[in-house]
Tab-separated table of C-alpha atoms in Angstrom:
chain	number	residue	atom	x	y	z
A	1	UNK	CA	-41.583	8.479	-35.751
A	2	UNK	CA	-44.612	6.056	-35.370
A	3	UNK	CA	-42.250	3.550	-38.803
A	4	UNK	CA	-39.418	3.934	-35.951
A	5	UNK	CA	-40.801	2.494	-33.228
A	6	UNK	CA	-41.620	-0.788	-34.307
A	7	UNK	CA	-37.741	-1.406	-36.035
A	8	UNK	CA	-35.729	-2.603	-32.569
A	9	UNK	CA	-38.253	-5.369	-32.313
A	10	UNK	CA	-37.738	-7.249	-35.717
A	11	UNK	CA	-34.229	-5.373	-36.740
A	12	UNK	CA	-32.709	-5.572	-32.996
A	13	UNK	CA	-31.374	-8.496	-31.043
A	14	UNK	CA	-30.128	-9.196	-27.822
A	15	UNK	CA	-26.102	-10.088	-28.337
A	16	UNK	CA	-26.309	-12.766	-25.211
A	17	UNK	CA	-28.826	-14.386	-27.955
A	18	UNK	CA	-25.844	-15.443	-30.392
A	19	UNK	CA	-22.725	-15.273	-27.939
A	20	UNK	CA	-22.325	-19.371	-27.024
A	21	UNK	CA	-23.373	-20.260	-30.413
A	22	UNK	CA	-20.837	-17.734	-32.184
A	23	UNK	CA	-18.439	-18.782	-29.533
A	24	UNK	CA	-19.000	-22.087	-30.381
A	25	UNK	CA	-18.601	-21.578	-33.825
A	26	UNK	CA	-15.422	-19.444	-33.926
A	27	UNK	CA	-13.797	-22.648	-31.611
A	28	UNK	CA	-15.261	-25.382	-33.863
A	29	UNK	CA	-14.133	-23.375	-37.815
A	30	UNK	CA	-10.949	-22.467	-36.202
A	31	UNK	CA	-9.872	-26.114	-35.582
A	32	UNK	CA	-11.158	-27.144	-39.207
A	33	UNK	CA	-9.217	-24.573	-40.600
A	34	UNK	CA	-5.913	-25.212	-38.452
A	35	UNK	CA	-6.081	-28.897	-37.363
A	36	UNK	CA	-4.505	-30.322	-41.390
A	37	UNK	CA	-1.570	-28.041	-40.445
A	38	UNK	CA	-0.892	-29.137	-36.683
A	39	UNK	CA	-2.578	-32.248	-36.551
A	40	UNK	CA	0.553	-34.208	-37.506
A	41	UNK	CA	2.124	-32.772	-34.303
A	42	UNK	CA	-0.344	-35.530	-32.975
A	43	UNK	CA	-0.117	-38.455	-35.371
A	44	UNK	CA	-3.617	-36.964	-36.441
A	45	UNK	CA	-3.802	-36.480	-40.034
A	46	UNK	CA	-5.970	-35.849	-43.667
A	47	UNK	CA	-3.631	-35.781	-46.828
A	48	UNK	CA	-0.058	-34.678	-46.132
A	49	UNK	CA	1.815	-35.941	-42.958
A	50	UNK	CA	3.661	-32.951	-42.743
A	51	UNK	CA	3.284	-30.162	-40.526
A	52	UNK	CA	2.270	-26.507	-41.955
A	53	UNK	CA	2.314	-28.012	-45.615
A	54	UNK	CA	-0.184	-25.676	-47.714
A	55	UNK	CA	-2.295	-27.617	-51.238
A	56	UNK	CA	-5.190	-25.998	-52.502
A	57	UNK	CA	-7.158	-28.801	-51.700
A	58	UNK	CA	-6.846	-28.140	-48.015
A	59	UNK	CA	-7.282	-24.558	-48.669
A	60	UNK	CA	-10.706	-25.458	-50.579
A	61	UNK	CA	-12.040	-27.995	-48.101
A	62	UNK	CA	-10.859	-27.314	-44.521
A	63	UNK	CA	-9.101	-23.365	-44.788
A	64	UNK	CA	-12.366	-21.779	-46.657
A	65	UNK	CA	-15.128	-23.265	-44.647
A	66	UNK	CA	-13.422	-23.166	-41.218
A	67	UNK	CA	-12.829	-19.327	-41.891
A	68	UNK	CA	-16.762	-19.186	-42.775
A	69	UNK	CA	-17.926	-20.869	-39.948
A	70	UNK	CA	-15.197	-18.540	-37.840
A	71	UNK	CA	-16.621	-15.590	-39.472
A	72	UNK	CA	-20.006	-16.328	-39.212
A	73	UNK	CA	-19.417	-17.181	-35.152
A	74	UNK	CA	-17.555	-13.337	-35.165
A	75	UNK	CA	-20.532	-11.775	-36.253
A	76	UNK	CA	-23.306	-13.740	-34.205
A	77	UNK	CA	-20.991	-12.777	-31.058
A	78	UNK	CA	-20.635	-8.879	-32.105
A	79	UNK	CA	-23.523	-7.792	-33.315
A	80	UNK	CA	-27.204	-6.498	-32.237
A	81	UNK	CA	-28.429	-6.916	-35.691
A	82	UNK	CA	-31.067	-9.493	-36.384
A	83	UNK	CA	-29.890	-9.463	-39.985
A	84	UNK	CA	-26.445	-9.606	-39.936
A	85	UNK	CA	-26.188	-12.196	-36.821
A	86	UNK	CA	-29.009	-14.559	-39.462
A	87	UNK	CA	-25.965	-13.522	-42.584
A	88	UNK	CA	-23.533	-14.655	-39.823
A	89	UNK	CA	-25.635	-17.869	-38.709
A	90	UNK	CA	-26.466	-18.723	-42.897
A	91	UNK	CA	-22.538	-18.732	-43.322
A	92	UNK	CA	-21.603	-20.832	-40.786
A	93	UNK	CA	-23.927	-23.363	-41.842
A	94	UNK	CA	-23.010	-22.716	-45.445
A	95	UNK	CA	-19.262	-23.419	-44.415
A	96	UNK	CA	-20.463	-26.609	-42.009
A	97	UNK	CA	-22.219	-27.890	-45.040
A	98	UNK	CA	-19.384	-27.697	-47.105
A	99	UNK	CA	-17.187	-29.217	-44.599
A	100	UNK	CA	-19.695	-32.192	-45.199
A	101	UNK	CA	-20.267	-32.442	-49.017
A	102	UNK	CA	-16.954	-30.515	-49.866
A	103	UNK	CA	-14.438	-33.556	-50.647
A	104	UNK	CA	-16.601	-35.571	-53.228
A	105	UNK	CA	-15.868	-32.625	-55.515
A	106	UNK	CA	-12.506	-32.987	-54.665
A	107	UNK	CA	-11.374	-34.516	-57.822
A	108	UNK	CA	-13.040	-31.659	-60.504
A	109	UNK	CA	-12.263	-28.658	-57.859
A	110	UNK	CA	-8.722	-28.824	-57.359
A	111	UNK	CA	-5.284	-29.681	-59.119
A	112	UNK	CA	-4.496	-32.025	-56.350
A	113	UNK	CA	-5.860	-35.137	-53.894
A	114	UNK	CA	-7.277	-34.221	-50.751
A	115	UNK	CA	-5.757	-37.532	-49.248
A	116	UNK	CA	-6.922	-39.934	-47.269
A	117	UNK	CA	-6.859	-40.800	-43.124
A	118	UNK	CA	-3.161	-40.965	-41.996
A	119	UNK	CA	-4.107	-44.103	-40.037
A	120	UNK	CA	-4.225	-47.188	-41.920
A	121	UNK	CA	-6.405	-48.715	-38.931
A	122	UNK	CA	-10.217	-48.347	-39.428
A	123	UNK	CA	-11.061	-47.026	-35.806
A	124	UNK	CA	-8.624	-44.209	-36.454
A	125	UNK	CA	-9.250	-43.556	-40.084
A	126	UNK	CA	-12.901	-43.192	-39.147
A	127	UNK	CA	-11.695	-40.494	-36.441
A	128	UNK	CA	-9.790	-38.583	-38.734
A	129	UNK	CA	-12.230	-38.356	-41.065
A	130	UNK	CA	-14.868	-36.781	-38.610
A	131	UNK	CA	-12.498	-35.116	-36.782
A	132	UNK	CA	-11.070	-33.147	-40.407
A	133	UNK	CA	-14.454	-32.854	-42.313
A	134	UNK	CA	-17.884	-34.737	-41.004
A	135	UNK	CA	-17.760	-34.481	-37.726
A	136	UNK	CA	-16.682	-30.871	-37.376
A	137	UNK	CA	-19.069	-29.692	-40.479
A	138	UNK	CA	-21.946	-31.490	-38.705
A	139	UNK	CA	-21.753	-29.793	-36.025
A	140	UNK	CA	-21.200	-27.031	-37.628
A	141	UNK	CA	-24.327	-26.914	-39.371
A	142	UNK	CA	-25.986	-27.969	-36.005
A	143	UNK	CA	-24.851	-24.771	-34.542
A	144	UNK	CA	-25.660	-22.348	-37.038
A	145	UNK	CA	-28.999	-23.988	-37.487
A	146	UNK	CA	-30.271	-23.658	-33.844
A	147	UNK	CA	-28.875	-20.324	-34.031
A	148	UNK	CA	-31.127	-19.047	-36.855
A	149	UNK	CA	-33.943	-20.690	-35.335
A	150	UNK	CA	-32.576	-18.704	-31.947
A	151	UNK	CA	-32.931	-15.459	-34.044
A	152	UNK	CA	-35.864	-16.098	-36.005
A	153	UNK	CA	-38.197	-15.991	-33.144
A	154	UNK	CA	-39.145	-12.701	-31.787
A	155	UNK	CA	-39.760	-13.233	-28.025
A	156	UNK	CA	-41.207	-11.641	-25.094
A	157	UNK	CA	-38.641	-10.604	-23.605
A	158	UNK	CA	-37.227	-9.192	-26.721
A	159	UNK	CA	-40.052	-7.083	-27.192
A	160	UNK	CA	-39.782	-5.822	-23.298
A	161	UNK	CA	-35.915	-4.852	-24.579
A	162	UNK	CA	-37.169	-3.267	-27.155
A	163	UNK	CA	-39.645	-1.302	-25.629
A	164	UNK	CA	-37.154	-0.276	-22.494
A	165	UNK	CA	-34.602	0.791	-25.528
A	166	UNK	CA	-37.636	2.751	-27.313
A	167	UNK	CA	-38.482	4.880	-24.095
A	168	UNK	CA	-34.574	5.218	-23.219
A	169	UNK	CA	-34.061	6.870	-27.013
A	170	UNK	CA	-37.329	8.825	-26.411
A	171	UNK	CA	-36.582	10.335	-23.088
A	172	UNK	CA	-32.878	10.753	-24.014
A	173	UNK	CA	-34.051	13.313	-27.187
A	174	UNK	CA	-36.995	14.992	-25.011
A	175	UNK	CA	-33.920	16.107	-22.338
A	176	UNK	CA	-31.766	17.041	-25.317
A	177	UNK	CA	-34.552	19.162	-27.060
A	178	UNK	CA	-35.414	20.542	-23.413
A	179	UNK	CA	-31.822	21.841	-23.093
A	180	UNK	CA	-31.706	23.020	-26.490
A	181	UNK	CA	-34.767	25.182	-25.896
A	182	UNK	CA	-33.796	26.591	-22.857
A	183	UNK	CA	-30.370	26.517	-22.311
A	184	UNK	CA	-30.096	29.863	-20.711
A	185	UNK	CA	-32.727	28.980	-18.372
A	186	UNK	CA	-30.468	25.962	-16.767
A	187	UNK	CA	-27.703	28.170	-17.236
A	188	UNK	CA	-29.222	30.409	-14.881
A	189	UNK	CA	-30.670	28.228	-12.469
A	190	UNK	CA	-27.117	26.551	-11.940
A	191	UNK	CA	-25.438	29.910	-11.340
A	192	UNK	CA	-28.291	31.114	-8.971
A	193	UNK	CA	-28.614	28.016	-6.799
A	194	UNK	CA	-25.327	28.585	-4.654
A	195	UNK	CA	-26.950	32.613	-3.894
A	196	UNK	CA	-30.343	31.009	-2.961
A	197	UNK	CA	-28.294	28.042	-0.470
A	198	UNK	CA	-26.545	30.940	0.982
């Protein structure tokens, strides 16, 4: 019992501790993964003008690390775990880096071009390109990064959690024990307390 006791501190973590940053990070991989295929709704484009138009190139380079960084964000917002919201945290930043570093390995990963910014003007070019990869895996990375520092420390008040969770589990199996030892007793005690009232 005594090994049990200390686990909710480290293993445990408050969800409100990852819910804006995996909130955040769902929003932010969800538009790197969908903006190549609606962005030329907008006149806002990476690669292919056309709408919905599938390459491996985007599926490498904006699909796979917006999905990380979406499914990284999913499991900092779900979970109590310290270790699976830091496995969440580590692969949203993994997918934020790649959003980053991802197209200069463009021409050795992939039977295609990953294209260039839509706009020929350099204001808008520049956009695109943060807007599709830099920008998006910056922050990103940003996110997942203050996250895991988030999670790393082990604060005061998580300890206080902790502690009200350890006494909650404790007094929770004494009553359960208590009734299992004498459950003819309470039994009885129900059924005789309407005679005594009367």
């Amino acid at each position: 019992m005594a090994a049990n006791t200390a686990e909710p501190g480290r293993l445990w973590v408050p969800r409100r501790r990852g819910a804006v940053g995996g909130l955040l990070l769902m929003l932010l991989g969800a538009w790197g993964a969908i903006v190549p295929f609606v962005g030329p709704y907008f006149d806002f484009t990476y690669g292919p003008a056309s709408t919905w138009s599938w390459t491996a190139a985007r599926g490498w380079f904006e699909v796979a690390p917006g999905a990380a960084a979406f499914l990284g964000g999913l499991m900092l917002l779900l979970t109590s775990s310290r270790a699976v919201a830091m496995a969440g945290a580590w692969l949203a930043v993994a997918g934020g880096v790649w959003f980053v570093i991802g197209p200069a390995f463009a021409p050795w990963l992939t039977p295609g071009e990953l294209g260039a910014p839509g706009d020929p003007r350099a204001g808008m070019s520049a956009l695109e390109q943060i807007g599709y990869f830099s920008g998006v895996g910056v922050a990103i990375a940003l996110l997942g990064g203050i996250s895991l520092g988030r999670l790393s420390a082990l604060t005061v008040r998580d300890a206080q959690a902790a502690q009200a969770r350890r006494q909650r589990a404790t007094t929770t199996a004494t009553d359960r024990r208590h009734r299992g030892l004498f459950p003819h007793s309470h039994a009885h005690a129900h059924a005789a307390g309407p005679a005594v009232g009367g």
